[in-house]
Tab-separated table of C-alpha atoms (C1' of nucleotides) in Angstrom:
chain	number	residue	atom	x	y	z
A	1	MET	CA	19.651	-9.077	-31.467
A	2	ASN	CA	19.781	-11.399	-28.495
A	3	TYR	CA	16.731	-13.114	-27.076
A	4	LEU	CA	16.042	-13.066	-23.365
A	5	ARG	CA	13.150	-14.904	-21.800
A	6	LEU	CA	11.369	-12.796	-19.186
A	7	GLU	CA	8.882	-14.289	-16.781
A	8	ASN	CA	6.500	-12.069	-14.883
A	9	TYR	CA	8.178	-8.877	-16.069
A	10	ASN	CA	6.071	-5.788	-16.708
A	11	LEU	CA	8.275	-3.988	-19.201
A	12	GLU	CA	5.984	-1.028	-19.840
A	13	ALA	CA	5.301	-0.163	-16.206
A	14	THR	CA	8.952	-0.635	-15.307
A	15	LEU	CA	10.630	1.261	-18.133
A	16	PHE	CA	8.089	4.059	-18.460
A	17	GLY	CA	6.844	4.470	-14.909
A	18	GLY	CA	9.102	7.167	-13.518
A	19	GLN	CA	12.281	5.350	-12.560
A	20	ASP	CA	14.261	5.984	-15.728
A	21	PHE	CA	13.267	8.890	-17.990
A	22	ASN	CA	15.579	7.956	-20.839
A	23	TRP	CA	13.397	5.471	-22.673
A	24	GLN	CA	11.793	6.352	-25.971
A	25	ILE	CA	9.560	4.301	-28.222
A	26	ILE	CA	10.858	4.243	-31.797
A	27	ASP	CA	9.080	2.116	-34.412
A	28	GLY	CA	7.658	-0.129	-31.724
A	29	GLU	CA	11.056	-0.714	-30.132
A	30	TYR	CA	12.272	0.667	-26.806
A	31	TRP	CA	15.514	2.652	-26.853
A	32	ALA	CA	17.352	3.957	-23.806
A	33	PHE	CA	19.835	6.764	-24.316
A	34	LEU	CA	22.405	6.465	-21.564
A	35	GLN	CA	25.876	7.835	-20.917
A	36	LYS	CA	28.218	6.273	-23.498
A	37	GLN	CA	25.639	3.577	-24.047
A	38	ILE	CA	22.424	2.618	-25.787
A	39	ILE	CA	20.001	-0.137	-24.859
A	40	ARG	CA	17.648	-1.396	-27.525
A	41	ILE	CA	14.751	-3.666	-26.636
A	42	LYS	CA	12.135	-5.213	-28.856
A	43	PRO	CA	9.366	-6.705	-26.759
A	44	THR	CA	8.049	-10.056	-27.891
A	45	ASP	CA	6.017	-12.954	-26.536
A	46	GLY	CA	7.550	-14.263	-23.354
A	47	GLY	CA	10.588	-12.051	-23.469
A	48	ILE	CA	12.611	-9.497	-25.332
A	49	TYR	CA	15.054	-9.136	-28.136
A	50	TRP	CA	17.822	-6.865	-26.943
A	51	GLN	CA	21.096	-5.284	-27.902
A	52	THR	CA	23.538	-2.905	-26.258
A	53	TYR	CA	25.721	-0.352	-28.042
A	54	PRO	CA	28.533	0.390	-28.621
A	55	ASP	CA	29.731	-2.598	-26.569
A	56	LYS	CA	27.410	-5.222	-27.933
A	57	ASP	CA	25.822	-8.256	-26.292
A	58	ASN	CA	26.514	-6.989	-22.779
A	59	TYR	CA	24.364	-9.482	-20.917
A	60	THR	CA	25.870	-8.783	-17.509
A	61	PHE	CA	24.908	-5.143	-17.831
A	62	ILE	CA	21.350	-5.633	-19.031
A	63	ARG	CA	20.618	-8.352	-16.506
A	64	ASN	CA	21.676	-6.057	-13.702
A	65	TYR	CA	19.928	-3.047	-15.220
A	66	LEU	CA	16.603	-4.865	-15.513
A	67	GLY	CA	16.790	-5.999	-11.906
A	68	LEU	CA	16.869	-9.687	-12.764
A	69	ARG	CA	19.302	-10.543	-10.016
A	70	GLU	CA	16.643	-10.111	-7.339
A	71	ASN	CA	14.481	-12.910	-5.998
A	72	TYR	CA	11.243	-11.508	-7.353
A	73	GLU	CA	9.059	-14.393	-6.258
A	74	GLU	CA	10.068	-13.901	-2.653
A	75	ILE	CA	9.336	-10.183	-2.859
A	76	ILE	CA	5.879	-10.769	-4.340
A	77	ASN	CA	5.060	-13.483	-1.841
A	78	TYR	CA	5.810	-11.085	0.971
A	79	LEU	CA	3.835	-8.206	-0.506
A	80	GLN	CA	0.810	-10.430	-1.161
A	81	ASN	CA	0.311	-10.554	2.592
A	82	GLU	CA	-0.598	-6.893	2.829
A	83	LYS	CA	-3.955	-5.644	1.599
A	84	ASN	CA	-2.967	-2.663	-0.510
A	85	THR	CA	0.257	-3.987	-1.993
A	86	ALA	CA	-1.618	-7.176	-2.893
A	87	LYS	CA	-4.171	-5.081	-4.739
A	88	ALA	CA	-1.469	-3.064	-6.475
A	89	ILE	CA	0.240	-6.249	-7.665
A	90	LYS	CA	-2.990	-7.273	-9.389
A	91	TYR	CA	-2.984	-4.044	-11.396
A	92	PHE	CA	0.749	-4.007	-12.138
A	93	PRO	CA	1.995	-7.585	-12.099
A	94	GLY	CA	5.657	-7.917	-12.942
A	95	LEU	CA	6.636	-4.382	-11.947
A	96	ARG	CA	10.352	-4.241	-11.182
A	97	ILE	CA	12.975	-1.845	-9.888
A	98	LEU	CA	15.787	-0.916	-12.249
A	99	ASN	CA	19.461	-0.540	-11.362
A	100	GLN	CA	20.720	2.550	-13.121
A	101	ASN	CA	23.986	4.348	-13.690
A	102	PHE	CA	24.845	6.600	-10.751
A	103	ASP	CA	25.764	9.884	-12.456
A	104	GLN	CA	22.857	9.826	-14.833
A	105	THR	CA	20.389	9.014	-12.073
A	106	VAL	CA	21.693	11.900	-9.996
A	107	LEU	CA	21.413	14.358	-12.874
A	108	ASN	CA	18.021	13.119	-14.063
A	109	PHE	CA	16.401	13.370	-10.679
A	110	ILE	CA	17.710	16.879	-10.073
A	111	MET	CA	15.854	17.767	-13.265
A	112	SER	CA	12.736	15.963	-12.049
A	113	ALA	CA	12.109	18.206	-9.064
A	114	ASN	CA	8.627	19.725	-9.087
A	115	LYS	CA	7.874	18.575	-12.629
A	116	ASN	CA	5.475	15.970	-13.935
A	117	LEU	CA	6.601	12.890	-15.830
A	118	PRO	CA	5.997	14.124	-19.413
A	119	ALA	CA	7.813	17.360	-18.614
A	120	ILE	CA	10.795	15.486	-17.153
A	121	ARG	CA	11.027	13.209	-20.172
A	122	ASN	CA	10.879	16.197	-22.474
A	123	SER	CA	13.696	18.017	-20.684
A	124	ILE	CA	15.905	14.951	-20.847
A	125	LYS	CA	15.118	14.375	-24.503
A	126	ILE	CA	16.179	17.946	-25.262
A	127	LEU	CA	19.374	17.439	-23.249
A	128	ILE	CA	20.206	14.390	-25.356
A	129	ASP	CA	19.233	15.982	-28.673
A	130	GLU	CA	21.119	19.218	-27.967
A	131	PHE	CA	24.218	18.039	-26.154
A	132	GLY	CA	24.401	14.258	-26.594
A	133	GLU	CA	27.534	12.576	-27.882
A	134	THR	CA	27.228	10.770	-31.179
A	135	ILE	CA	27.970	7.082	-31.591
A	136	LYS	CA	27.329	4.734	-34.475
A	137	VAL	CA	24.577	2.162	-34.128
A	138	GLU	CA	23.863	-0.268	-36.954
A	139	GLY	CA	25.521	2.181	-39.351
A	140	LYS	CA	23.444	5.124	-38.176
A	141	LYS	CA	24.534	8.031	-36.013
A	142	ILE	CA	22.743	8.208	-32.686
A	143	LYS	CA	23.176	10.508	-29.715
A	144	THR	CA	23.804	9.223	-26.224
A	145	TYR	CA	23.106	11.030	-22.968
A	146	PRO	CA	25.854	13.622	-22.467
A	147	SER	CA	28.718	12.650	-20.201
A	148	THR	CA	29.044	14.181	-16.761
A	149	SER	CA	32.147	16.115	-17.775
A	150	LEU	CA	30.331	17.559	-20.778
A	151	ILE	CA	27.383	18.642	-18.634
A	152	ALA	CA	29.788	20.209	-16.146
A	153	LYS	CA	31.169	22.363	-18.951
A	154	LEU	CA	27.799	23.622	-20.203
A	155	THR	CA	26.762	27.130	-19.255
A	156	THR	CA	23.577	27.612	-17.298
A	157	GLU	CA	22.201	29.376	-20.360
A	158	GLU	CA	22.828	26.268	-22.444
A	159	LEU	CA	21.285	24.066	-19.787
A	160	ALA	CA	18.269	26.363	-19.709
A	161	LYS	CA	17.486	25.229	-23.244
A	162	THR	CA	16.303	21.983	-21.712
A	163	LYS	CA	13.564	23.848	-19.825
A	164	VAL	CA	14.908	22.996	-16.423
A	165	GLY	CA	14.478	26.596	-15.290
A	166	TYR	CA	15.946	27.371	-11.886
A	167	ARG	CA	17.476	23.882	-11.694
A	168	ALA	CA	20.130	24.706	-14.319
A	169	PRO	CA	22.822	25.890	-11.870
A	170	TYR	CA	22.145	22.876	-9.617
A	171	ILE	CA	22.761	20.520	-12.525
A	172	LYS	CA	26.016	22.200	-13.465
A	173	LYS	CA	27.358	22.409	-9.911
A	174	THR	CA	26.469	18.828	-9.078
A	175	ALA	CA	27.943	17.570	-12.362
A	176	LYS	CA	31.229	19.190	-11.307
A	177	ARG	CA	31.035	17.480	-7.924
A	178	LEU	CA	30.370	14.137	-9.610
A	179	LEU	CA	33.706	14.358	-11.394
A	180	LYS	CA	35.321	13.655	-8.041
A	181	ASP	CA	34.749	10.373	-6.299
A	182	LEU	CA	31.668	10.739	-4.109
A	183	ASN	CA	30.310	8.571	-1.345
A	184	GLN	CA	27.001	7.172	-2.502
A	185	ASN	CA	25.200	7.715	0.769
A	186	ARG	CA	22.304	9.888	1.881
A	187	GLU	CA	24.312	12.521	3.704
A	188	THR	CA	26.620	13.100	0.745
A	189	LEU	CA	23.778	13.160	-1.752
A	190	ILE	CA	21.742	15.690	0.213
A	191	SER	CA	24.802	17.946	0.406
A	192	LEU	CA	24.785	18.268	-3.395
A	193	PRO	CA	23.000	21.240	-5.015
A	194	GLY	CA	19.483	20.362	-6.146
A	195	ILE	CA	19.280	17.205	-4.058
A	196	GLY	CA	17.034	17.017	-1.018
A	197	PRO	CA	15.564	14.066	0.868
A	198	LYS	CA	13.237	12.912	-1.915
A	199	VAL	CA	15.684	13.063	-4.813
A	200	SER	CA	18.297	11.452	-2.587
A	201	ASP	CA	15.959	8.528	-1.940
A	202	CYS	CA	15.301	8.162	-5.681
A	203	ILE	CA	19.027	7.872	-6.323
A	204	LEU	CA	19.569	5.425	-3.468
A	205	THR	CA	16.693	3.238	-4.647
A	206	TYR	CA	17.116	3.308	-8.423
A	207	SER	CA	20.893	3.384	-8.598
A	208	VAL	CA	22.562	2.442	-5.327
A	209	GLY	CA	20.320	-0.547	-4.624
A	210	ALA	CA	18.657	0.508	-1.362
A	211	ARG	CA	15.573	-1.640	-0.696
A	212	ASP	CA	14.614	-0.650	2.859
A	213	ILE	CA	13.433	2.815	1.819
A	214	THR	CA	11.178	4.292	-0.859
A	215	PRO	CA	11.085	7.821	-2.282
A	216	ILE	CA	8.150	9.793	-0.859
A	217	ASP	CA	6.666	12.028	-3.527
A	218	ARG	CA	3.252	13.701	-3.424
A	219	TRP	CA	1.636	10.356	-4.095
A	220	GLY	CA	3.618	8.835	-1.241
A	221	PHE	CA	2.144	11.355	1.172
A	222	ARG	CA	-1.332	10.474	-0.108
A	223	ILE	CA	-0.664	6.780	0.315
A	224	TYR	CA	0.377	7.497	3.895
A	225	SER	CA	-2.719	9.529	4.763
A	226	ASP	CA	-5.517	8.417	2.421
A	227	LEU	CA	-4.699	4.749	1.857
A	228	TYR	CA	-3.526	3.957	5.389
A	229	GLY	CA	-5.536	6.480	7.398
A	230	ASN	CA	-2.640	8.295	9.032
A	231	ALA	CA	-2.953	11.961	9.972
A	232	GLU	CA	-1.792	14.250	7.197
A	233	THR	CA	1.728	15.571	7.549
A	234	ASN	CA	4.382	17.360	5.539
A	235	ASN	CA	7.191	15.754	7.518
A	236	TYR	CA	9.192	13.792	4.966
A	237	ASP	CA	11.232	11.715	7.381
A	238	LYS	CA	8.165	10.784	9.409
A	239	VAL	CA	6.478	9.241	6.342
A	240	ARG	CA	9.747	7.705	5.125
A	241	ASP	CA	10.294	6.019	8.493
A	242	TRP	CA	6.706	4.789	8.573
A	243	PHE	CA	7.190	2.999	5.238
A	244	THR	CA	10.422	1.390	6.391
A	245	GLU	CA	8.825	0.325	9.666
A	246	LYS	CA	5.910	-1.268	7.799
A	247	PHE	CA	7.658	-2.981	4.897
A	248	GLY	CA	11.232	-3.487	6.084
A	249	GLU	CA	13.601	-4.808	3.420
A	250	TYR	CA	10.685	-4.846	0.948
A	251	THR	CA	9.972	-1.119	1.279
A	252	ALA	CA	11.333	-0.141	-2.134
A	253	TYR	CA	9.097	-2.630	-3.933
A	254	ALA	CA	6.102	-1.840	-1.737
A	255	GLY	CA	6.537	1.847	-2.477
A	256	GLN	CA	6.915	1.226	-6.204
A	257	PHE	CA	3.725	-0.834	-6.392
A	258	LEU	CA	1.754	1.589	-4.241
A	259	PHE	CA	3.007	4.572	-6.249
A	260	GLU	CA	1.705	3.103	-9.507
A	261	TYR	CA	-1.512	1.991	-7.826
A	262	MET	CA	-2.202	5.387	-6.256
A	263	ARG	CA	-1.161	7.418	-9.283
A	264	ASN	CA	-3.038	5.396	-11.921
A	265	ILE	CA	-5.884	3.602	-10.171
A	266	VAL	CA	-6.950	5.317	-6.938
A	267	LYS	CA	-5.951	8.907	-7.869
B	1	DT	C1'	-7.220	31.498	-21.519
B	2	DC	C1'	-7.036	30.254	-16.985
B	3	DT	C1'	-5.971	27.562	-12.889
B	4	DC	C1'	-3.758	23.998	-10.557
B	5	DA	C1'	-0.258	20.802	-9.521
B	6	DG	C1'	3.760	18.233	-10.711
B	7	DG	C1'	8.108	11.570	-8.408
B	8	DG	C1'	10.946	19.281	-4.573
B	9	DG	C1'	14.841	22.186	-3.080
B	10	DC	C1'	16.383	26.464	-1.248
B	11	DG	C1'	16.677	30.182	1.801
B	12	DA	C1'	14.594	33.082	5.230
B	13	DT	C1'	12.296	32.995	9.451
C	1	DA	C1'	10.433	22.901	11.751
C	2	DT	C1'	7.743	25.705	8.677
C	3	DC	C1'	6.796	28.347	4.568
C	4	DG	C1'	6.873	31.125	0.279
C	5	DC	C1'	9.052	31.082	-3.878
C	6	DC	C1'	11.414	29.231	-7.764
C	7	DC	C1'	11.053	27.900	-14.097
C	8	DC	C1'	8.246	25.549	-16.832
C	9	DT	C1'	4.891	22.219	-18.456
C	10	DG	C1'	0.786	19.089	-18.654
C	11	DA	C1'	-3.920	18.339	-17.460
C	12	DG	C1'	-8.486	19.831	-16.841
DNA sequence: TCTCAGGGGCGAT
DNA sequence: ATCGCCCCTGAG
């Protein structure tokens, strides 16, 4: 495995916090089951040992995936100037934003709608175990996340095995749409079955690289009203715009820190 | 066993 | 713009 030094990188909060649901802990190592690809990470002092499969040693990929191309120090310096984000940074130092594969992010977040994190992870694990495509890793057979074309061919009954319930037809229909070349913008995303404003913002943030927005989930609404004293509202765009107005090009990171802070500390 | 809510979207109104 | 409902699970 390759060694990569990581400074100020909170691996646990980043990989298991609700950005990417594909990570599993196996014998103390972290494994991500992606489309046509596996990431294997062994955390160690000051960094990680890592490997990618089946195309090995793909440093360009993992560096981009882990979000290491961003100027993290500048982001943190900015967020230290605001009371609540500064507090959140103390609880979750080194929290990052991942850059994930587009198709898989789209499909995962359709599954995530109105489910809690353990339930989402479970559905995705079943999807991989049931329908994943086998590759060889270190002499052993391992399943990857099913390809978009494979998911598009599944029946809704098969998809229902993953406990996605009423989302099954959305997943199938959107997988079919993904087989054509789509614009990766908000309007296009929201036009896809199973994708509304919130899921769209997840995709834009965790896959397309948007940094001037943050997905507003139930915790986001609480941050808006309880943490910042705004009047309660159910208007998604109103809260979304408020975040962007307040944090500008640092909104995605502000939202990520505040989400973890609200969900785990304030509650 | 029961209730409530979950990193929401859809369709009717 | 609002609102009830949707399948299922995890948490209390």
